[in-house]
Amino acid sequence: MHLSRNRFFHLFIVLFAPLLSVVDVYIVNMALPEIKAQYHTTHGMTELVINSYLVGYCVFLITGGRAGDFFGRKKTYVTGMFAFTLFSALCGWAQTIDQLLFYRFFQGVSAAIMIPQTLAIIQIEFRSAKDRVKAFGSFGITLGIASILGQFLGGYFISTTWMEESWRLIFLINLPFGILNILLASCFLKETRHNEKGRFDWSGVILLTFSLSFLVYALTMIPEEGLTSFIMTLLALSAIGFYFFWRNQKRKTNNEANPLMNTTLFNIKSFNFVLLIVLFFFGAHNSYLLMCAIQFKNTLHISSLAAAQYFTFNGIGFLFSSIIAFKYLNKYGISLLIGGCMLMLTSVVCQIFSLVNPENAGYIPLFMFIYGLGQGTLLPSILNYALRKIPYEFSALAGGVYSTVQQFSSALGMCIIGSLFFFSLNNGFNAYQIGMGMVAAYLAVVGILLYRLSKFKTVSGTAKTINE
């Protein structure tokens, strides 16, 4: 079959977007001490190197999804990848912390343009249920591999002597892959039909952008500045903005006036419930990886390269269990996912009591492997449960909403768990046990929500309409 008509080759091309964008969430974790030392800045400012990316990523995902509907998904995808590659290069050569934060924000915006196109193209090209499960499963596996690969590459690059400030390689590595992907996408992807009727919902974009920006920025800065009058004002403006945004979108949906976010999507109860699971899962997972990276280096006195190698055991467990989960998911359903969640929780609890002592560092590979087993069972299937009942015309929007909640939960988890961890660290408390205790609580909530999700008929496949 010619490559321009090969669906799985197209899948390979568009999976570059989640791979690169998620790697760039985690690759910074291992380099935070070096970035802090390079710019002589505070813990709060270095945490913003992660969160500025997540803010841009989170705020523009729904807008990115609708942009693909209006301007064509191939064109939007290539534009997003070009911008992502450009801002990666600028991050790699940033001369001040303010420049780095500015470029990281727009790197996140670029990722937000790409990701909804990947999900929409999967929905378009894989129409049969069997093939769609494989495609979305590949997307989920890519997310998991990217999170582990990011941790490994971060540790590897800062331990090299290829250049004086080797941490800059964590951004510059995107250049060759970004350029290659732009060429492949330009040559082989097919343009989708775009919406030439109506107008792009700029008022919806403005309301959502400001509302999300105020909320995420305020949550990010609370640990640094406290509940100042400025922060409280931002939170109030965010709440007001969300209220008017929802009313605006509901009115446009009822009038069939091309809203940014068709509110009919939220009539799918199982989709709403999965979004709640995502909120807790990614809030826990992102904070977990950051705290592990810092604990390994600061308390267990493990080198960056050795820490990076330890994270490969997470990846091995992830790949092993994700392959098995594909085989048995239809047979065991959500029970399998609950089992994966319990494996992650078991690993975290073991680490709380063991990895505060350098003498127990030898247990790290086992704990990482168990955590990876649980992650590989759970992560690739969450997206399938979120999107399996979504009609074709809502595919890009649903992908954008799912990814928005995913990135918002990452930022929110960093604000809550990460800030508690750094506060404890600065005040002489056992920060690792406190932060990991929060992660364990989040995962316990995920397990409870998965059990509740198993009671929805929409998950079992009996639902027929979007209103169920």
CSV table of C-alpha atoms in Angstrom, one decimal:
chain,number,residue,atom,x,y,z
A,1,MET,CA,0.0,0.0,0.0
A,2,HIS,CA,1.3,3.5,-0.9
A,3,LEU,CA,2.4,5.4,2.2
A,4,SER,CA,0.1,8.4,1.5
A,5,ARG,CA,-2.9,5.9,1.9
A,6,ASN,CA,-1.5,3.9,4.8
A,7,ARG,CA,-3.5,4.7,8.0
A,8,PHE,CA,-0.9,3.2,10.3
A,9,PHE,CA,1.9,5.2,8.7
A,10,HIS,CA,-0.2,8.4,9.2
A,11,LEU,CA,-0.7,7.3,12.9
A,12,PHE,CA,3.1,7.0,13.2
A,13,ILE,CA,3.5,10.5,11.9
A,14,VAL,CA,0.9,12.2,14.1
A,15,LEU,CA,2.1,10.3,17.2
A,16,PHE,CA,5.2,12.5,17.1
A,17,ALA,CA,3.1,15.3,18.6
A,18,PRO,CA,2.1,13.6,21.9
A,19,LEU,CA,5.6,12.1,22.1
A,20,LEU,CA,7.5,15.4,21.8
A,21,SER,CA,5.0,17.4,23.8
A,22,VAL,CA,4.9,15.0,26.7
A,23,VAL,CA,8.6,14.5,26.7
A,24,ASP,CA,9.0,18.2,27.2
A,25,VAL,CA,6.8,18.1,30.3
A,26,TYR,CA,9.0,15.6,32.1
A,27,ILE,CA,12.5,16.2,30.6
A,28,VAL,CA,12.7,19.4,32.7
A,29,ASN,CA,12.3,17.6,36.0
A,30,MET,CA,15.9,16.3,36.1
A,31,ALA,CA,17.3,19.6,35.0
A,32,LEU,CA,15.6,21.9,37.5
A,33,PRO,CA,18.6,22.1,39.9
A,34,GLU,CA,20.9,23.1,37.0
A,35,ILE,CA,18.4,25.6,35.6
A,36,LYS,CA,18.1,27.1,39.1
A,37,ALA,CA,21.8,27.4,39.5
A,38,GLN,CA,22.2,28.8,35.9
A,39,TYR,CA,19.9,31.7,36.5
A,40,HIS,CA,20.4,32.2,40.3
A,41,THR,CA,16.7,32.0,40.9
A,42,THR,CA,14.2,30.6,43.4
A,43,HIS,CA,12.4,27.2,43.7
A,44,GLY,CA,9.2,29.0,42.7
A,45,MET,CA,10.6,30.4,39.5
A,46,THR,CA,12.1,27.1,38.5
A,47,GLU,CA,8.8,25.4,39.1
A,48,LEU,CA,7.3,27.9,36.7
A,49,VAL,CA,9.6,26.4,34.0
A,50,ILE,CA,7.3,23.4,34.2
A,51,ASN,CA,4.0,25.3,34.8
A,52,SER,CA,4.5,28.0,32.2
A,53,TYR,CA,4.6,25.2,29.6
A,54,LEU,CA,1.5,23.6,31.1
A,55,VAL,CA,-0.4,26.9,31.2
A,56,GLY,CA,0.1,27.5,27.5
A,57,TYR,CA,-0.6,23.8,26.7
A,58,CYS,CA,-3.8,23.8,28.9
A,59,VAL,CA,-5.2,27.2,27.9
A,60,PHE,CA,-5.2,26.7,24.1
A,61,LEU,CA,-6.1,23.0,23.6
A,62,ILE,CA,-9.8,23.5,23.0
A,63,THR,CA,-8.9,26.5,20.7
A,64,GLY,CA,-6.4,24.2,18.9
A,65,GLY,CA,-9.1,21.6,18.3
A,66,ARG,CA,-11.5,24.1,16.8
A,67,ALA,CA,-8.8,25.6,14.7
A,68,GLY,CA,-8.3,22.2,13.1
A,69,ASP,CA,-12.0,22.0,12.3
A,70,PHE,CA,-12.0,25.4,10.6
A,71,PHE,CA,-8.6,25.6,8.9
A,72,GLY,CA,-7.9,21.9,8.1
A,73,ARG,CA,-6.2,19.5,10.4
A,74,LYS,CA,-3.1,18.8,8.3
A,75,LYS,CA,-2.4,22.5,7.9
A,76,THR,CA,-3.0,23.2,11.7
A,77,TYR,CA,-0.8,20.2,12.7
A,78,VAL,CA,2.1,21.3,10.5
A,79,THR,CA,1.8,24.9,11.8
A,80,GLY,CA,1.8,23.6,15.4
A,81,MET,CA,4.8,21.4,14.9
A,82,PHE,CA,6.8,24.2,13.2
A,83,ALA,CA,6.0,26.6,16.1
A,84,PHE,CA,6.9,23.9,18.6
A,85,THR,CA,10.3,23.3,17.0
A,86,LEU,CA,11.0,27.0,16.8
A,87,PHE,CA,10.2,27.7,20.4
A,88,SER,CA,12.2,24.6,21.5
A,89,ALA,CA,15.2,26.2,19.8
A,90,LEU,CA,14.6,29.5,21.6
A,91,CYS,CA,14.2,27.8,24.9
A,92,GLY,CA,17.6,26.1,24.3
A,93,TRP,CA,19.3,29.5,23.8
A,94,ALA,CA,17.4,31.6,26.4
A,95,GLN,CA,19.7,33.9,28.2
A,96,THR,CA,17.5,34.8,31.2
A,97,ILE,CA,14.9,33.0,33.3
A,98,ASP,CA,12.3,35.4,32.0
A,99,GLN,CA,13.1,34.6,28.4
A,100,LEU,CA,13.0,30.9,29.2
A,101,LEU,CA,9.5,31.2,30.9
A,102,PHE,CA,8.2,33.3,27.9
A,103,TYR,CA,9.5,30.7,25.3
A,104,ARG,CA,8.2,27.8,27.4
A,105,PHE,CA,4.7,29.3,27.5
A,106,PHE,CA,4.6,29.5,23.7
A,107,GLN,CA,6.1,26.1,23.3
A,108,GLY,CA,3.1,24.9,25.3
A,109,VAL,CA,0.7,26.9,23.1
A,110,SER,CA,2.3,25.1,20.1
A,111,ALA,CA,1.8,21.7,21.6
A,112,ALA,CA,-1.9,22.7,22.2
A,113,ILE,CA,-2.3,23.3,18.5
A,114,MET,CA,-0.9,19.9,17.6
A,115,ILE,CA,-2.4,17.4,20.0
A,116,PRO,CA,-6.2,17.8,19.1
A,117,GLN,CA,-5.2,17.2,15.4
A,118,THR,CA,-3.6,13.9,16.4
A,119,LEU,CA,-6.8,12.8,18.1
A,120,ALA,CA,-9.1,14.0,15.4
A,121,ILE,CA,-7.0,12.3,12.6
A,122,ILE,CA,-7.2,9.0,14.6
A,123,GLN,CA,-11.0,9.4,14.8
A,124,ILE,CA,-11.2,10.1,11.1
A,125,GLU,CA,-8.9,7.4,9.8
A,126,PHE,CA,-9.8,4.5,12.1
A,127,ARG,CA,-13.6,4.1,11.8
A,128,SER,CA,-13.9,0.4,13.0
A,129,ALA,CA,-14.1,-0.2,16.7
A,130,LYS,CA,-11.2,-2.7,16.7
A,131,ASP,CA,-8.8,-0.5,14.8
A,132,ARG,CA,-9.8,2.6,16.8
A,133,VAL,CA,-9.0,0.7,20.1
A,134,LYS,CA,-5.5,-0.1,18.7
A,135,ALA,CA,-4.9,3.5,17.5
A,136,PHE,CA,-6.0,5.1,20.8
A,137,GLY,CA,-4.1,2.5,22.7
A,138,SER,CA,-1.0,3.5,20.7
A,139,PHE,CA,-1.7,7.1,21.7
A,140,GLY,CA,-1.9,6.1,25.3
A,141,ILE,CA,1.2,4.0,25.2
A,142,THR,CA,3.0,6.9,23.5
A,143,LEU,CA,2.0,9.2,26.4
A,144,GLY,CA,3.4,6.7,28.9
A,145,ILE,CA,6.7,6.1,27.0
A,146,ALA,CA,7.1,9.9,26.6
A,147,SER,CA,6.8,10.5,30.4
A,148,ILE,CA,9.5,7.9,31.1
A,149,LEU,CA,11.7,8.9,28.1
A,150,GLY,CA,11.5,12.5,29.3
A,151,GLN,CA,12.8,11.6,32.8
A,152,PHE,CA,15.6,9.5,31.2
A,153,LEU,CA,16.7,12.0,28.6
A,154,GLY,CA,16.7,14.8,31.2
A,155,GLY,CA,19.1,12.9,33.4
A,156,TYR,CA,21.2,11.8,30.5
A,157,PHE,CA,21.7,15.2,28.8
A,158,ILE,CA,22.6,17.1,32.0
A,159,SER,CA,25.3,14.4,32.7
A,160,THR,CA,27.0,14.8,29.3
A,161,THR,CA,29.9,17.0,28.4
A,162,TRP,CA,28.8,17.8,24.9
A,163,MET,CA,28.5,21.5,25.7
A,164,GLU,CA,29.2,23.6,28.7
A,165,GLU,CA,25.6,24.2,29.7
A,166,SER,CA,24.5,20.7,28.8
A,167,TRP,CA,21.0,21.1,30.2
A,168,ARG,CA,20.1,23.2,27.1
A,169,LEU,CA,20.1,19.9,25.2
A,170,ILE,CA,16.8,19.0,26.8
A,171,PHE,CA,15.2,21.6,24.5
A,172,LEU,CA,17.6,21.5,21.4
A,173,ILE,CA,16.9,17.7,21.0
A,174,ASN,CA,13.5,18.6,19.6
A,175,LEU,CA,14.9,20.3,16.5
A,176,PRO,CA,15.9,17.3,14.3
A,177,PHE,CA,12.7,15.4,15.2
A,178,GLY,CA,10.5,18.4,14.7
A,179,ILE,CA,12.0,19.1,11.3
A,180,LEU,CA,11.7,15.4,10.2
A,181,ASN,CA,8.0,15.3,11.4
A,182,ILE,CA,7.2,18.5,9.5
A,183,LEU,CA,8.6,17.0,6.3
A,184,LEU,CA,6.7,13.7,6.8
A,185,ALA,CA,3.4,15.4,7.7
A,186,SER,CA,3.7,17.8,4.7
A,187,CYS,CA,4.3,14.9,2.3
A,188,PHE,CA,2.1,12.2,3.5
A,189,LEU,CA,-0.8,13.4,5.5
A,190,LYS,CA,-4.1,14.1,3.8
A,191,GLU,CA,-5.9,17.4,4.4
A,192,THR,CA,-9.3,17.0,6.0
A,193,ARG,CA,-12.4,18.9,4.9
A,194,HIS,CA,-12.6,22.1,6.9
A,195,ASN,CA,-15.6,24.1,8.0
A,196,GLU,CA,-16.2,26.9,5.5
A,197,LYS,CA,-19.6,27.9,7.0
A,198,GLY,CA,-20.0,30.3,9.8
A,199,ARG,CA,-17.3,32.2,11.7
A,200,PHE,CA,-14.6,31.1,14.0
A,201,ASP,CA,-15.7,31.7,17.6
A,202,TRP,CA,-13.2,34.4,18.6
A,203,SER,CA,-15.4,35.6,21.5
A,204,GLY,CA,-15.3,32.1,22.9
A,205,VAL,CA,-11.5,31.9,22.5
A,206,ILE,CA,-11.0,35.2,24.3
A,207,LEU,CA,-13.3,34.2,27.2
A,208,LEU,CA,-11.8,30.8,27.7
A,209,THR,CA,-8.2,32.0,27.2
A,210,PHE,CA,-8.4,34.7,29.9
A,211,SER,CA,-10.4,32.5,32.3
A,212,LEU,CA,-8.0,29.6,32.2
A,213,SER,CA,-5.0,31.9,32.2
A,214,PHE,CA,-6.1,33.7,35.3
A,215,LEU,CA,-6.9,30.4,37.1
A,216,VAL,CA,-3.8,28.5,36.3
A,217,TYR,CA,-1.5,31.5,36.9
A,218,ALA,CA,-3.1,32.3,40.2
A,219,LEU,CA,-2.8,28.6,41.4
A,220,THR,CA,0.8,28.5,40.3
A,221,MET,CA,1.7,31.7,42.1
A,222,ILE,CA,-0.1,31.0,45.4
A,223,PRO,CA,2.9,29.1,46.9
A,224,GLU,CA,5.2,32.0,45.9
A,225,GLU,CA,3.1,35.0,46.9
A,226,GLY,CA,0.3,33.6,49.1
A,227,LEU,CA,-3.3,34.6,48.9
A,228,THR,CA,-2.7,38.3,48.1
A,229,SER,CA,-5.4,40.6,46.9
A,230,PHE,CA,-4.0,40.3,43.4
A,231,ILE,CA,-4.3,36.5,43.4
A,232,MET,CA,-7.8,36.7,44.9
A,233,THR,CA,-8.8,39.1,42.1
A,234,LEU,CA,-7.5,36.8,39.4
A,235,LEU,CA,-9.5,33.8,40.9
A,236,ALA,CA,-12.6,35.9,41.0
A,237,LEU,CA,-12.2,37.1,37.4
A,238,SER,CA,-11.6,33.5,36.4
A,239,ALA,CA,-14.8,32.4,38.0
A,240,ILE,CA,-16.8,35.2,36.3
A,241,GLY,CA,-15.1,34.4,33.0
A,242,PHE,CA,-16.0,30.7,33.1
A,243,TYR,CA,-19.6,31.6,34.0
A,244,PHE,CA,-20.0,33.9,30.9
A,245,PHE,CA,-18.0,31.4,28.7
A,246,TRP,CA,-20.5,28.6,29.6
A,247,ARG,CA,-23.5,30.8,29.0
A,248,ASN,CA,-22.0,32.0,25.7
A,249,GLN,CA,-21.2,28.5,24.5
A,250,LYS,CA,-24.6,27.0,25.5
A,251,ARG,CA,-26.4,29.8,23.7
A,252,LYS,CA,-24.4,29.3,20.5
A,253,THR,CA,-24.8,25.5,20.7
A,254,ASN,CA,-28.6,25.9,21.0
A,255,ASN,CA,-28.6,28.3,18.0
A,256,GLU,CA,-26.2,26.1,16.0
A,257,ALA,CA,-23.8,29.1,15.7
A,258,ASN,CA,-20.4,27.2,15.5
A,259,PRO,CA,-19.4,27.5,19.2
A,260,LEU,CA,-15.8,26.9,20.3
A,261,MET,CA,-17.1,24.2,22.6
A,262,ASN,CA,-20.3,22.4,21.7
A,263,THR,CA,-21.9,21.8,25.1
A,264,THR,CA,-23.9,18.8,23.8
A,265,LEU,CA,-20.6,16.9,24.4
A,266,PHE,CA,-21.2,17.0,28.2
A,267,ASN,CA,-24.5,15.1,27.9
A,268,ILE,CA,-22.3,12.0,27.8
A,269,LYS,CA,-22.1,11.1,31.5
A,270,SER,CA,-19.3,8.5,31.2
A,271,PHE,CA,-17.1,11.2,29.4
A,272,ASN,CA,-17.6,13.6,32.3
A,273,PHE,CA,-16.7,10.9,34.8
A,274,VAL,CA,-13.5,10.0,32.9
A,275,LEU,CA,-12.5,13.6,33.0
A,276,LEU,CA,-12.7,13.5,36.8
A,277,ILE,CA,-10.5,10.4,36.9
A,278,VAL,CA,-8.0,12.2,34.6
A,279,LEU,CA,-8.0,15.2,37.0
A,280,PHE,CA,-6.7,13.0,39.9
A,281,PHE,CA,-4.6,10.6,37.9
A,282,PHE,CA,-2.4,13.1,36.1
A,283,GLY,CA,-2.3,15.4,39.1
A,284,ALA,CA,-0.7,12.5,41.0
A,285,HIS,CA,1.5,11.1,38.2
A,286,ASN,CA,3.3,14.3,37.2
A,287,SER,CA,4.0,15.3,40.8
A,288,TYR,CA,5.3,11.8,41.6
A,289,LEU,CA,7.9,11.9,38.8
A,290,LEU,CA,9.1,15.3,39.9
A,291,MET,CA,9.5,14.3,43.5
A,292,CYS,CA,11.3,11.1,42.6
A,293,ALA,CA,13.8,13.0,40.5
A,294,ILE,CA,14.5,15.5,43.4
A,295,GLN,CA,14.6,12.8,46.1
A,296,PHE,CA,17.0,10.5,44.1
A,297,LYS,CA,19.5,13.4,43.7
A,298,ASN,CA,19.1,15.3,46.9
A,299,THR,CA,18.5,12.7,49.6
A,300,LEU,CA,19.7,9.4,48.1
A,301,HIS,CA,22.7,11.1,46.5
A,302,ILE,CA,22.2,9.3,43.1
A,303,SER,CA,23.9,10.9,40.1
A,304,SER,CA,21.7,12.3,37.3
A,305,LEU,CA,22.7,9.5,34.9
A,306,ALA,CA,22.0,6.7,37.4
A,307,ALA,CA,18.7,8.3,38.3
A,308,ALA,CA,17.8,8.4,34.6
A,309,GLN,CA,18.7,4.7,34.3
A,310,TYR,CA,16.4,3.9,37.3
A,311,PHE,CA,13.5,5.4,35.5
A,312,THR,CA,14.0,2.9,32.6
A,313,PHE,CA,12.6,0.2,35.0
A,314,ASN,CA,9.4,2.2,35.0
A,315,GLY,CA,9.3,2.1,31.2
A,316,ILE,CA,10.0,-1.6,31.1
A,317,GLY,CA,7.0,-2.3,33.5
A,318,PHE,CA,4.9,0.1,31.5
A,319,LEU,CA,5.6,-1.6,28.1
A,320,PHE,CA,5.1,-5.1,29.5
A,321,SER,CA,1.7,-4.4,31.2
A,322,SER,CA,0.3,-2.2,28.4
A,323,ILE,CA,0.8,-5.1,25.9
A,324,ILE,CA,-1.0,-7.5,28.3
A,325,ALA,CA,-3.7,-5.0,29.0
A,326,PHE,CA,-4.6,-4.8,25.3
A,327,LYS,CA,-5.1,-8.5,25.3
A,328,TYR,CA,-7.3,-8.7,28.4
A,329,LEU,CA,-9.0,-5.4,28.5
A,330,ASN,CA,-12.2,-6.6,26.8
A,331,LYS,CA,-12.4,-9.6,29.1
A,332,TYR,CA,-11.8,-7.9,32.4
A,333,GLY,CA,-12.8,-4.3,31.7
A,334,ILE,CA,-12.4,-1.7,34.4
A,335,SER,CA,-11.5,-4.4,36.9
A,336,LEU,CA,-8.1,-4.5,35.1
A,337,LEU,CA,-7.7,-0.8,35.4
A,338,ILE,CA,-8.5,-0.8,39.1
A,339,GLY,CA,-5.8,-3.5,39.5
A,340,GLY,CA,-3.4,-1.2,37.7
A,341,CYS,CA,-4.2,1.6,40.0
A,342,MET,CA,-3.7,-0.6,43.1
A,343,LEU,CA,-0.2,-1.5,41.8
A,344,MET,CA,0.7,2.1,41.5
A,345,LEU,CA,-0.6,2.8,45.0
A,346,THR,CA,1.3,-0.2,46.4
A,347,SER,CA,4.6,1.2,44.8
A,348,VAL,CA,4.0,4.7,46.2
A,349,VAL,CA,3.3,3.4,49.7
A,350,CYS,CA,6.4,1.2,49.7
A,351,GLN,CA,8.5,4.2,48.6
A,352,ILE,CA,7.1,6.4,51.4
A,353,PHE,CA,8.5,4.1,54.0
A,354,SER,CA,11.7,3.0,52.2
A,355,LEU,CA,13.2,5.7,50.0
A,356,VAL,CA,13.9,8.2,52.8
A,357,ASN,CA,17.1,6.2,53.6
A,358,PRO,CA,20.0,6.0,51.2
A,359,GLU,CA,20.6,2.4,52.3
A,360,ASN,CA,17.4,1.4,50.6
A,361,ALA,CA,18.2,2.8,47.1
A,362,GLY,CA,18.7,-0.7,45.9
A,363,TYR,CA,14.9,-1.2,46.0
A,364,ILE,CA,14.3,1.6,43.5
A,365,PRO,CA,14.2,-0.6,40.4
A,366,LEU,CA,11.6,-2.9,41.9
A,367,PHE,CA,9.4,0.0,43.0
A,368,MET,CA,9.8,1.7,39.6
A,369,PHE,CA,8.9,-1.6,37.8
A,370,ILE,CA,5.7,-2.1,39.9
A,371,TYR,CA,4.6,1.5,39.4
A,372,GLY,CA,5.2,1.1,35.6
A,373,LEU,CA,3.1,-2.1,35.6
A,374,GLY,CA,0.2,-0.2,37.1
A,375,GLN,CA,0.7,2.8,34.9
A,376,GLY,CA,0.8,0.7,31.7
A,377,THR,CA,-2.4,-1.1,32.7
A,378,LEU,CA,-4.3,2.1,33.4
A,379,LEU,CA,-3.0,5.0,31.2
A,380,PRO,CA,-3.5,3.7,27.6
A,381,SER,CA,-7.1,2.7,28.3
A,382,ILE,CA,-8.3,6.0,30.0
A,383,LEU,CA,-8.5,7.8,26.6
A,384,ASN,CA,-10.4,4.9,25.1
A,385,TYR,CA,-13.0,5.1,27.8
A,386,ALA,CA,-13.2,8.9,27.3
A,387,LEU,CA,-13.7,8.9,23.6
A,388,ARG,CA,-15.4,5.6,22.7
A,389,LYS,CA,-18.9,7.1,22.7
A,390,ILE,CA,-17.9,10.4,21.0
A,391,PRO,CA,-19.6,11.0,17.7
A,392,TYR,CA,-17.3,11.8,14.7
A,393,GLU,CA,-18.2,15.5,14.5
A,394,PHE,CA,-17.1,16.0,18.1
A,395,SER,CA,-13.8,14.2,17.9
A,396,ALA,CA,-11.5,17.2,17.8
A,397,LEU,CA,-13.4,19.0,20.5
A,398,ALA,CA,-13.5,15.9,22.8
A,399,GLY,CA,-9.8,15.4,22.3
A,400,GLY,CA,-9.2,19.0,23.1
A,401,VAL,CA,-11.3,18.9,26.2
A,402,TYR,CA,-9.7,15.6,27.4
A,403,SER,CA,-6.2,17.0,26.8
A,404,THR,CA,-7.1,20.4,28.5
A,405,VAL,CA,-8.2,18.5,31.6
A,406,GLN,CA,-5.1,16.4,31.5
A,407,GLN,CA,-2.8,19.4,31.3
A,408,PHE,CA,-4.8,21.4,33.8
A,409,SER,CA,-4.7,18.5,36.2
A,410,SER,CA,-0.9,18.3,35.8
A,411,ALA,CA,-0.6,22.0,36.5
A,412,LEU,CA,-3.0,21.8,39.4
A,413,GLY,CA,-1.2,18.7,40.8
A,414,MET,CA,2.1,20.6,40.6
A,415,CYS,CA,0.5,23.6,42.4
A,416,ILE,CA,-1.0,21.5,45.2
A,417,ILE,CA,1.3,18.5,45.7
A,418,GLY,CA,4.5,20.1,44.3
A,419,SER,CA,4.1,23.3,46.3
A,420,LEU,CA,3.5,21.3,49.5
A,421,PHE,CA,6.6,19.3,48.7
A,422,PHE,CA,8.8,22.4,48.2
A,423,PHE,CA,7.3,24.2,51.2
A,424,SER,CA,8.1,21.1,53.4
A,425,LEU,CA,11.6,20.9,51.8
A,426,ASN,CA,12.3,24.5,52.6
A,427,ASN,CA,11.1,24.2,56.2
A,428,GLY,CA,13.0,21.1,57.2
A,429,PHE,CA,10.1,18.6,57.1
A,430,ASN,CA,10.2,15.2,55.5
A,431,ALA,CA,9.0,16.6,52.2
A,432,TYR,CA,9.2,13.3,50.3
A,433,GLN,CA,6.9,11.4,52.7
A,434,ILE,CA,4.4,14.3,52.8
A,435,GLY,CA,4.3,14.8,49.0
A,436,MET,CA,4.1,11.0,48.3
A,437,GLY,CA,1.3,10.7,50.9
A,438,MET,CA,-0.7,13.2,48.8
A,439,VAL,CA,0.1,11.1,45.7
A,440,ALA,CA,-1.2,8.0,47.5
A,441,ALA,CA,-4.4,9.8,48.4
A,442,TYR,CA,-4.9,10.9,44.8
A,443,LEU,CA,-4.5,7.4,43.5
A,444,ALA,CA,-6.9,6.0,46.1
A,445,VAL,CA,-9.5,8.5,44.7
A,446,VAL,CA,-8.7,7.3,41.2
A,447,GLY,CA,-9.4,3.7,42.3
A,448,ILE,CA,-12.8,4.7,43.8
A,449,LEU,CA,-13.8,6.7,40.7
A,450,LEU,CA,-12.9,3.7,38.5
A,451,TYR,CA,-15.1,1.5,40.5
A,452,ARG,CA,-18.0,4.0,40.1
A,453,LEU,CA,-17.3,4.3,36.4
A,454,SER,CA,-17.9,0.5,36.1
A,455,LYS,CA,-21.5,1.2,37.0
A,456,PHE,CA,-22.1,3.4,33.9
A,457,LYS,CA,-24.0,1.6,31.1
A,458,THR,CA,-22.1,3.8,28.5
A,459,VAL,CA,-18.9,2.0,29.4
A,460,SER,CA,-20.3,-1.5,28.8
A,461,GLY,CA,-21.3,-0.6,25.3
A,462,THR,CA,-25.0,-0.6,25.7
A,463,ALA,CA,-25.5,3.1,25.0
A,464,LYS,CA,-26.7,4.2,21.7
A,465,THR,CA,-27.0,7.9,21.7
A,466,ILE,CA,-25.1,10.9,22.9
A,467,ASN,CA,-27.8,11.7,25.5
A,468,GLU,CA,-27.1,8.6,27.5
